[in-house]
mmCIF file of C-alpha atoms in Angstrom:
data_model
loop_
_atom_site.group_PDB
_atom_site.id
_atom_site.type_symbol
_atom_site.label_atom_id
_atom_site.label_comp_id
_atom_site.label_asym_id
_atom_site.label_seq_id
_atom_site.Cartn_x
_atom_site.Cartn_y
_atom_site.Cartn_z
ATOM 1 C CA MET A 120 -13.214 12.298 19.763
ATOM 2 C CA LYS A 121 -10.671 12.221 16.926
ATOM 3 C CA ASN A 122 -11.685 10.396 13.767
ATOM 4 C CA PRO A 123 -9.262 7.425 13.518
ATOM 5 C CA LEU A 124 -9.341 7.713 9.720
ATOM 6 C CA SER A 125 -8.207 11.348 9.748
ATOM 7 C CA ASP A 126 -4.685 11.105 11.120
ATOM 8 C CA SER A 127 -3.267 9.221 8.222
ATOM 9 C CA THR A 128 0.281 10.618 8.352
ATOM 10 C CA THR A 129 1.057 9.302 11.857
ATOM 11 C CA ARG A 130 -1.184 6.212 12.355
ATOM 12 C CA PHE A 131 1.572 3.801 11.283
ATOM 13 C CA SER A 132 4.473 5.378 13.241
ATOM 14 C CA ASP A 133 4.548 2.640 15.877
ATOM 15 C CA ARG A 134 4.128 -0.224 13.371
ATOM 16 C CA VAL A 135 7.048 0.338 10.998
ATOM 17 C CA GLU A 136 8.994 -2.874 11.721
ATOM 18 C CA ALA A 137 5.819 -4.959 11.492
ATOM 19 C CA TYR A 138 4.923 -3.229 8.254
ATOM 20 C CA LEU A 139 8.201 -4.241 6.545
ATOM 21 C CA ALA A 140 8.066 -7.808 7.929
ATOM 22 C CA GLY A 141 4.398 -8.468 7.351
ATOM 23 C CA ARG A 142 3.182 -6.595 4.308
ATOM 24 C CA PRO A 143 3.305 -8.271 0.875
ATOM 25 C CA ARG A 144 5.673 -7.160 -1.875
ATOM 26 C CA TYR A 145 4.471 -5.977 -5.237
ATOM 27 C CA PRO A 146 4.773 -8.320 -8.291
ATOM 28 C CA ALA A 147 7.364 -7.443 -10.894
ATOM 29 C CA ALA A 148 4.636 -7.891 -13.562
ATOM 30 C CA ILE A 149 3.210 -4.406 -12.754
ATOM 31 C CA VAL A 150 6.408 -2.780 -14.105
ATOM 32 C CA ASP A 151 6.168 -4.694 -17.414
ATOM 33 C CA TYR A 152 2.440 -3.775 -17.656
ATOM 34 C CA LEU A 153 3.023 -0.090 -17.155
ATOM 35 C CA THR A 154 5.942 -0.123 -19.574
ATOM 36 C CA THR A 155 3.874 -1.860 -22.230
ATOM 37 C CA CYS A 156 0.901 0.499 -21.952
ATOM 38 C CA GLY A 157 3.173 3.574 -22.304
ATOM 39 C CA ALA A 158 3.024 4.800 -18.752
ATOM 40 C CA LEU A 159 6.649 4.231 -17.940
ATOM 41 C CA PRO A 160 9.187 5.613 -20.394
ATOM 42 C CA ALA A 161 12.774 4.299 -20.419
ATOM 43 C CA GLY A 162 14.947 6.422 -18.186
ATOM 44 C CA GLY A 163 11.932 8.227 -16.800
ATOM 45 C CA LEU A 164 11.647 9.582 -13.243
ATOM 46 C CA ILE A 165 8.929 8.107 -10.999
ATOM 47 C CA ALA A 166 7.507 9.961 -7.998
ATOM 48 C CA ASP A 167 6.151 7.458 -5.510
ATOM 49 C CA ILE A 168 3.814 9.441 -3.271
ATOM 50 C CA GLY A 169 3.314 8.040 0.220
ATOM 51 C CA VAL A 170 6.141 5.622 -0.381
ATOM 52 C CA GLY A 171 6.242 4.568 3.250
ATOM 53 C CA THR A 172 8.759 1.783 3.868
ATOM 54 C CA GLY A 173 9.498 1.497 0.131
ATOM 55 C CA LEU A 174 7.684 -1.725 -0.755
ATOM 56 C CA SER A 175 5.910 -0.050 -3.730
ATOM 57 C CA ALA A 176 9.121 1.441 -5.104
ATOM 58 C CA GLU A 177 11.070 -1.820 -4.942
ATOM 59 C CA PRO A 178 9.968 -3.488 -8.184
ATOM 60 C CA PHE A 179 10.586 -0.291 -10.181
ATOM 61 C CA LEU A 180 14.055 0.128 -8.723
ATOM 62 C CA THR A 181 14.831 -3.525 -9.384
ATOM 63 C CA ALA A 182 13.892 -2.924 -13.029
ATOM 64 C CA GLY A 183 16.389 -0.065 -13.208
ATOM 65 C CA HIS A 184 14.100 2.959 -12.888
ATOM 66 C CA ARG A 185 14.750 6.150 -10.883
ATOM 67 C CA VAL A 186 12.377 6.809 -8.003
ATOM 68 C CA ILE A 187 11.874 9.729 -5.667
ATOM 69 C CA GLY A 188 9.814 8.626 -2.673
ATOM 70 C CA ILE A 189 7.671 11.246 -0.942
ATOM 71 C CA GLU A 190 6.647 10.407 2.632
ATOM 72 C CA PRO A 191 5.438 12.598 5.519
ATOM 73 C CA ASN A 192 5.951 10.078 8.308
ATOM 74 C CA ALA A 193 9.548 10.274 9.656
ATOM 75 C CA PRO A 194 9.838 6.718 10.975
ATOM 76 C CA MET A 195 8.425 5.293 7.800
ATOM 77 C CA ARG A 196 10.641 7.494 5.706
ATOM 78 C CA ALA A 197 13.741 6.361 7.616
ATOM 79 C CA ALA A 198 12.748 2.738 7.289
ATOM 80 C CA GLY A 199 12.227 3.115 3.521
ATOM 81 C CA ALA A 200 15.658 4.785 3.125
ATOM 82 C CA GLU A 201 17.273 1.846 4.915
ATOM 83 C CA PHE A 202 15.277 -0.837 3.107
ATOM 84 C CA LEU A 203 16.090 0.631 -0.282
ATOM 85 C CA ALA A 204 19.653 1.696 0.456
ATOM 86 C CA ARG A 205 20.917 -0.899 -1.980
ATOM 87 C CA PHE A 206 19.412 1.135 -4.861
ATOM 88 C CA PRO A 207 21.464 4.310 -5.663
ATOM 89 C CA ALA A 208 18.597 5.407 -7.909
ATOM 90 C CA PHE A 209 16.285 5.882 -4.908
ATOM 91 C CA GLU A 210 15.887 9.150 -3.119
ATOM 92 C CA THR A 211 13.432 9.897 -0.308
ATOM 93 C CA ARG A 212 12.075 13.283 0.664
ATOM 94 C CA GLU A 213 9.657 14.672 3.186
ATOM 95 C CA GLY A 214 6.378 15.801 1.678
ATOM 96 C CA THR A 215 2.672 15.078 1.300
ATOM 97 C CA ALA A 216 0.352 14.157 -1.504
ATOM 98 C CA ASP A 217 -0.745 17.762 -1.973
ATOM 99 C CA ALA A 218 2.649 19.359 -1.271
ATOM 100 C CA THR A 219 5.404 17.086 -2.623
ATOM 101 C CA GLY A 220 8.041 19.810 -2.942
ATOM 102 C CA LEU A 221 9.000 18.490 -6.400
ATOM 103 C CA ASP A 222 9.639 20.891 -9.268
ATOM 104 C CA PRO A 223 6.880 21.603 -11.793
ATOM 105 C CA GLY A 224 6.908 19.355 -14.861
ATOM 106 C CA SER A 225 9.769 17.251 -13.468
ATOM 107 C CA VAL A 226 8.182 13.769 -13.263
ATOM 108 C CA ASP A 227 7.388 11.114 -15.886
ATOM 109 C CA LEU A 228 5.111 8.934 -13.745
ATOM 110 C CA VAL A 229 3.229 9.637 -10.496
ATOM 111 C CA LEU A 230 2.806 6.464 -8.527
ATOM 112 C CA ALA A 231 0.696 5.875 -5.421
ATOM 113 C CA ALA A 232 0.162 2.573 -3.657
ATOM 114 C CA GLN A 233 -1.824 1.782 -0.540
ATOM 115 C CA ALA A 234 -1.359 5.342 0.756
ATOM 116 C CA PHE A 235 -3.709 6.665 -1.967
ATOM 117 C CA HIS A 236 -6.640 5.692 0.189
ATOM 118 C CA TRP A 237 -5.635 8.341 2.739
ATOM 119 C CA PHE A 238 -5.268 11.166 0.184
ATOM 120 C CA ASP A 239 -7.734 13.903 -0.764
ATOM 121 C CA PRO A 240 -8.143 12.869 -4.414
ATOM 122 C CA GLU A 241 -8.795 16.381 -5.753
ATOM 123 C CA ARG A 242 -5.788 17.894 -4.016
ATOM 124 C CA PHE A 243 -3.584 14.943 -5.031
ATOM 125 C CA ARG A 244 -4.741 15.303 -8.597
ATOM 126 C CA ALA A 245 -3.811 19.020 -8.625
ATOM 127 C CA GLU A 246 -0.345 18.307 -7.266
ATOM 128 C CA SER A 247 0.169 15.425 -9.665
ATOM 129 C CA LEU A 248 -0.717 17.654 -12.647
ATOM 130 C CA ARG A 249 1.731 20.280 -11.383
ATOM 131 C CA ILE A 250 4.733 17.940 -11.121
ATOM 132 C CA LEU A 251 4.062 15.714 -14.160
ATOM 133 C CA ARG A 252 5.468 16.458 -17.544
ATOM 134 C CA PRO A 253 2.684 17.220 -20.058
ATOM 135 C CA GLY A 254 0.994 14.021 -21.295
ATOM 136 C CA SER A 255 2.476 11.835 -18.587
ATOM 137 C CA TRP A 256 0.678 9.095 -16.687
ATOM 138 C CA ALA A 257 -0.325 8.394 -13.136
ATOM 139 C CA ALA A 258 -0.690 4.892 -11.722
ATOM 140 C CA LEU A 259 -2.470 3.649 -8.559
ATOM 141 C CA ILE A 260 -1.396 0.250 -7.323
ATOM 142 C CA TRP A 261 -2.318 -1.766 -4.278
ATOM 143 C CA ASN A 262 -2.527 -5.289 -2.973
ATOM 144 C CA ASP A 263 -5.934 -6.528 -1.954
ATOM 145 C CA ARG A 264 -5.861 -9.581 0.295
ATOM 146 C CA ASP A 265 -8.254 -12.309 -0.824
ATOM 147 C CA LEU A 266 -11.035 -12.445 1.749
ATOM 148 C CA ALA A 267 -11.907 -16.136 1.036
ATOM 149 C CA GLY A 268 -10.655 -19.135 -0.863
ATOM 150 C CA SER A 269 -9.263 -21.160 2.023
ATOM 151 C CA ARG A 270 -10.264 -21.876 5.618
ATOM 152 C CA PHE A 271 -7.422 -19.611 6.843
ATOM 153 C CA LEU A 272 -8.333 -16.680 4.623
ATOM 154 C CA THR A 273 -12.033 -16.797 5.658
ATOM 155 C CA ALA A 274 -11.260 -17.115 9.352
ATOM 156 C CA TYR A 275 -8.545 -14.396 9.237
ATOM 157 C CA GLU A 276 -11.046 -11.972 7.746
ATOM 158 C CA ALA A 277 -13.547 -12.842 10.508
ATOM 159 C CA LEU A 278 -10.863 -12.048 13.115
ATOM 160 C CA LEU A 279 -10.242 -8.631 11.534
ATOM 161 C CA ILE A 280 -13.950 -7.835 11.613
ATOM 162 C CA GLU A 281 -14.185 -8.941 15.248
ATOM 163 C CA TYR A 282 -11.189 -7.136 16.610
ATOM 164 C CA GLY A 283 -10.718 -4.237 14.104
ATOM 165 C CA ASN A 284 -11.465 -0.793 15.477
ATOM 166 C CA ASP A 285 -12.404 0.806 12.112
ATOM 167 C CA TYR A 286 -11.688 -2.125 9.821
ATOM 168 C CA LEU A 287 -14.926 -2.176 7.773
ATOM 169 C CA ALA A 288 -14.619 1.569 7.073
ATOM 170 C CA ILE A 289 -11.045 1.183 6.014
ATOM 171 C CA ARG A 290 -11.833 -1.845 3.841
ATOM 172 C CA TYR A 291 -14.403 0.195 1.947
ATOM 173 C CA LYS A 292 -12.062 3.130 1.632
ATOM 174 C CA HIS A 293 -9.327 0.836 0.265
ATOM 175 C CA GLN A 294 -11.535 -0.190 -2.645
ATOM 176 C CA GLY A 295 -11.065 3.328 -4.067
ATOM 177 C CA THR A 296 -14.521 3.295 -5.601
ATOM 178 C CA ASP A 297 -15.213 6.945 -4.790
ATOM 179 C CA ALA A 298 -11.754 8.394 -5.076
ATOM 180 C CA ILE A 299 -10.367 6.890 -8.334
ATOM 181 C CA PRO A 300 -12.782 8.665 -10.746
ATOM 182 C CA VAL A 301 -12.117 11.968 -8.964
ATOM 183 C CA TYR A 302 -8.352 11.549 -9.221
ATOM 184 C CA PHE A 303 -8.448 10.694 -12.946
ATOM 185 C CA GLY A 304 -10.789 13.608 -13.681
ATOM 186 C CA GLY A 305 -13.638 11.412 -14.828
ATOM 187 C CA ARG A 306 -11.433 9.551 -17.319
ATOM 188 C CA ALA A 307 -11.636 5.746 -17.155
ATOM 189 C CA PRO A 308 -8.157 4.399 -16.400
ATOM 190 C CA THR A 309 -6.847 1.123 -17.706
ATOM 191 C CA VAL A 310 -7.210 -1.565 -15.111
ATOM 192 C CA ALA A 311 -5.132 -4.726 -14.664
ATOM 193 C CA GLU A 312 -5.047 -7.381 -11.955
ATOM 194 C CA PHE A 313 -2.186 -9.625 -10.940
ATOM 195 C CA ALA A 314 -2.809 -12.540 -8.625
ATOM 196 C CA HIS A 315 0.077 -13.548 -6.387
ATOM 197 C CA GLN A 316 0.655 -15.613 -3.248
ATOM 198 C CA ARG A 317 2.960 -15.551 -0.267
ATOM 199 C CA ARG A 318 3.947 -18.382 2.080
ATOM 200 C CA MET A 319 4.025 -17.004 5.617
ATOM 201 C CA ASP A 320 5.332 -18.548 8.841
ATOM 202 C CA TRP A 321 3.982 -17.496 12.237
ATOM 203 C CA VAL A 322 6.462 -14.590 12.591
ATOM 204 C CA ALA A 323 5.266 -13.106 9.322
ATOM 205 C CA VAL A 324 1.567 -13.619 10.094
ATOM 206 C CA ALA A 325 2.028 -11.964 13.470
ATOM 207 C CA ALA A 326 3.832 -9.033 11.810
ATOM 208 C CA LEU A 327 1.068 -8.695 9.211
ATOM 209 C CA ALA A 328 -1.492 -8.351 12.045
ATOM 210 C CA GLY A 329 0.856 -6.028 13.852
ATOM 211 C CA SER A 330 1.098 -3.776 10.848
ATOM 212 C CA ALA A 331 -2.704 -3.143 10.768
ATOM 213 C CA SER A 332 -3.402 0.207 12.417
ATOM 214 C CA TYR A 333 -7.004 -0.817 13.013
ATOM 215 C CA LEU A 334 -6.075 -3.810 15.197
ATOM 216 C CA PRO A 335 -5.232 -3.628 18.903
ATOM 217 C CA ALA A 336 -1.600 -2.746 19.527
ATOM 218 C CA PRO A 337 0.534 -4.156 22.362
ATOM 219 C CA GLY A 338 -0.726 -2.646 25.608
ATOM 220 C CA ASP A 339 -4.322 -2.648 24.434
ATOM 221 C CA PRO A 340 -6.493 -4.938 26.576
ATOM 222 C CA ARG A 341 -7.614 -6.920 23.514
ATOM 223 C CA HIS A 342 -4.174 -7.412 21.973
ATOM 224 C CA ALA A 343 -3.313 -10.605 23.796
ATOM 225 C CA GLU A 344 -6.779 -12.019 23.027
ATOM 226 C CA LEU A 345 -6.384 -11.246 19.357
ATOM 227 C CA MET A 346 -2.955 -12.790 19.139
ATOM 228 C CA ALA A 347 -4.001 -15.943 20.980
ATOM 229 C CA ALA A 348 -6.967 -16.397 18.574
ATOM 230 C CA LEU A 349 -4.684 -15.762 15.543
ATOM 231 C CA ARG A 350 -2.093 -18.246 16.820
ATOM 232 C CA ALA A 351 -4.775 -20.912 17.330
ATOM 233 C CA LEU A 352 -5.992 -20.316 13.735
ATOM 234 C CA PHE A 353 -2.487 -20.472 12.359
ATOM 235 C CA ASP A 354 -1.652 -23.703 14.218
ATOM 236 C CA ALA A 355 -4.885 -25.283 12.997
ATOM 237 C CA GLU A 356 -4.360 -24.412 9.351
ATOM 238 C CA ALA A 357 -0.581 -24.285 8.795
ATOM 239 C CA GLY A 358 0.997 -26.934 6.664
ATOM 240 C CA GLY A 359 4.687 -27.413 7.071
ATOM 241 C CA GLY A 360 4.892 -24.453 9.395
ATOM 242 C CA SER A 361 3.331 -21.892 7.106
ATOM 243 C CA ILE A 362 0.092 -20.732 5.498
ATOM 244 C CA GLU A 363 -0.601 -19.245 2.070
ATOM 245 C CA MET A 364 -1.789 -15.664 1.972
ATOM 246 C CA ARG A 365 -3.323 -14.695 -1.427
ATOM 247 C CA TYR A 366 -3.396 -11.286 -2.916
ATOM 248 C CA THR A 367 -4.601 -9.461 -6.039
ATOM 249 C CA CYS A 368 -2.497 -6.528 -7.089
ATOM 250 C CA ARG A 369 -4.692 -3.974 -8.829
ATOM 251 C CA VAL A 370 -3.388 -1.286 -11.136
ATOM 252 C CA HIS A 371 -5.267 1.759 -12.364
ATOM 253 C CA ALA A 372 -3.357 3.895 -14.794
ATOM 254 C CA ALA A 373 -4.019 6.692 -17.328
ATOM 255 C CA PRO A 374 -2.499 9.899 -18.695
ATOM 256 C CA LEU A 375 -3.429 12.665 -16.337
ATOM 257 C CA ALA A 376 -5.002 15.663 -17.977
#
């Protein structure tokens, strides 16, 4: 049987629209932070590896930076190009974390968001060193959903554990505990955290669940059961037609050498 964690380049192909509608944005504060710590030079070129639908590139483009997004999944890549079409400084290319196709020494910052958790850290490190200008930085960013803090957050987490196919394995992998030191070559990166919230109506909550590759998709016998349980939870906890989802955006950054 195929390991569900192994096919990382295609596991989101049928969830692209839900990904854009349900996943959280990244706070603008991460751009200021990376600029202040010297990771993001003015006019520098960013390579966003595993850019997906473009959510991770958005705050950098909004701040006026140039971004090349590398993405192996064709539906995700097309969605990202459409989502970020308003930014002429964005370019998307087919490639992977260990074969970006970018020129040697051409990039000022290598960026990886949620997709980092699917990469081989040693091979990604080697490719990052190849494409970075000497002395340049790499940054890993991702949004961690708060697992508790409100009745909705606690109960939502319980639903993911109950219905998720490989959820606990993915949750551990997303912590990056094992891969981060390997990627940075044993160097301790700077770490920053940015708390942010999002008000979500039922459509957005349903899309968030629909974007999770570990949850039953439409057509799966347990999908209707999951969505009924989620709707009942939403109706019980929503105030004014929405709930608050809370996130912590974590940033790990350092010069790569």
